[in-house]
Amino acid sequence: IIKMKRNYIYYLGCFLLFIGLLWMFLPHAYHQKVLSEEEEVEHLIHIFEGLVISVVGLFLLIYNERKHRK
């Protein structure tokens, strides 16, 4: 039986990657509903925010993979 060790860095990386991609590809109309924004905000800002979160998630996944390879 293989025991799977809980690795919270991996789960956090997966969660951040999912949230970042969701936020990046969410239609502009839903961004306004989620944030309850009245003023118009450019969609590029939301794409950039999602990109940053996704890159952080990918960094955590790569870090985790390299840590377990050694």
Coordinates of C-alpha atoms in Angstrom, one line a residue:
I1 CA 0.0 0.0 0.0
I2 CA 1.4 3.4 -1.0
K3 CA 0.9 6.0 1.6
M4 CA 0.2 9.4 0.2
K5 CA 1.7 12.2 2.2
R6 CA -0.4 15.3 2.4
N7 CA 1.4 18.0 0.6
Y8 CA -0.2 21.4 1.3
I9 CA 2.1 23.3 -1.1
Y10 CA 0.8 21.2 -4.0
Y11 CA -2.8 21.7 -3.1
L12 CA -2.3 25.4 -2.6
G13 CA -0.6 25.6 -6.0
C14 CA -3.5 23.8 -7.7
F15 CA -6.1 26.0 -6.0
L16 CA -4.3 29.2 -7.0
L17 CA -3.8 28.0 -10.6
F18 CA -7.6 27.1 -10.8
I19 CA -8.7 30.4 -9.3
G20 CA -6.3 32.4 -11.5
L21 CA -7.4 30.8 -14.7
L22 CA -11.1 31.1 -13.6
W23 CA -10.6 34.8 -12.9
M24 CA -8.7 35.4 -16.1
F25 CA -11.3 33.8 -18.4
L26 CA -14.4 35.0 -16.5
P27 CA -16.5 37.2 -18.8
H28 CA -16.4 40.9 -18.0
A29 CA -20.0 41.1 -17.0
Y30 CA -19.5 38.5 -14.2
H31 CA -16.5 40.4 -12.8
Q32 CA -18.8 43.3 -12.1
K33 CA -21.4 41.0 -10.4
V34 CA -18.8 39.2 -8.3
L35 CA -17.1 42.4 -7.1
S36 CA -20.3 44.5 -7.0
E37 CA -18.5 47.2 -9.0
E38 CA -20.5 50.2 -10.2
E39 CA -17.8 51.8 -12.2
E40 CA -16.5 50.4 -15.5
V41 CA -13.1 48.6 -15.1
E42 CA -11.2 47.4 -18.1
H43 CA -11.2 43.7 -18.7
L44 CA -7.4 43.7 -19.2
I45 CA -6.9 44.5 -15.5
H46 CA -8.8 41.3 -14.6
I47 CA -6.8 39.3 -17.1
F48 CA -3.6 40.6 -15.6
E49 CA -4.8 39.8 -12.0
G50 CA -5.7 36.2 -13.1
L51 CA -2.3 35.9 -14.8
V52 CA -0.4 36.9 -11.7
I53 CA -2.4 34.4 -9.5
S54 CA -1.9 31.6 -12.1
V55 CA 1.9 32.2 -12.3
V56 CA 2.1 32.1 -8.5
G57 CA 0.2 28.7 -8.6
L58 CA 2.5 27.4 -11.3
F59 CA 5.6 28.5 -9.3
L60 CA 4.3 26.6 -6.2
L61 CA 3.7 23.5 -8.3
I62 CA 7.2 23.6 -9.9
Y63 CA 8.8 24.3 -6.5
N64 CA 6.9 21.3 -5.0
E65 CA 8.0 19.0 -7.9
R66 CA 11.6 20.0 -7.5
K67 CA 11.5 19.6 -3.8
H68 CA 10.2 16.0 -4.0
R69 CA 12.6 15.0 -6.8
K70 CA 15.6 15.3 -4.5

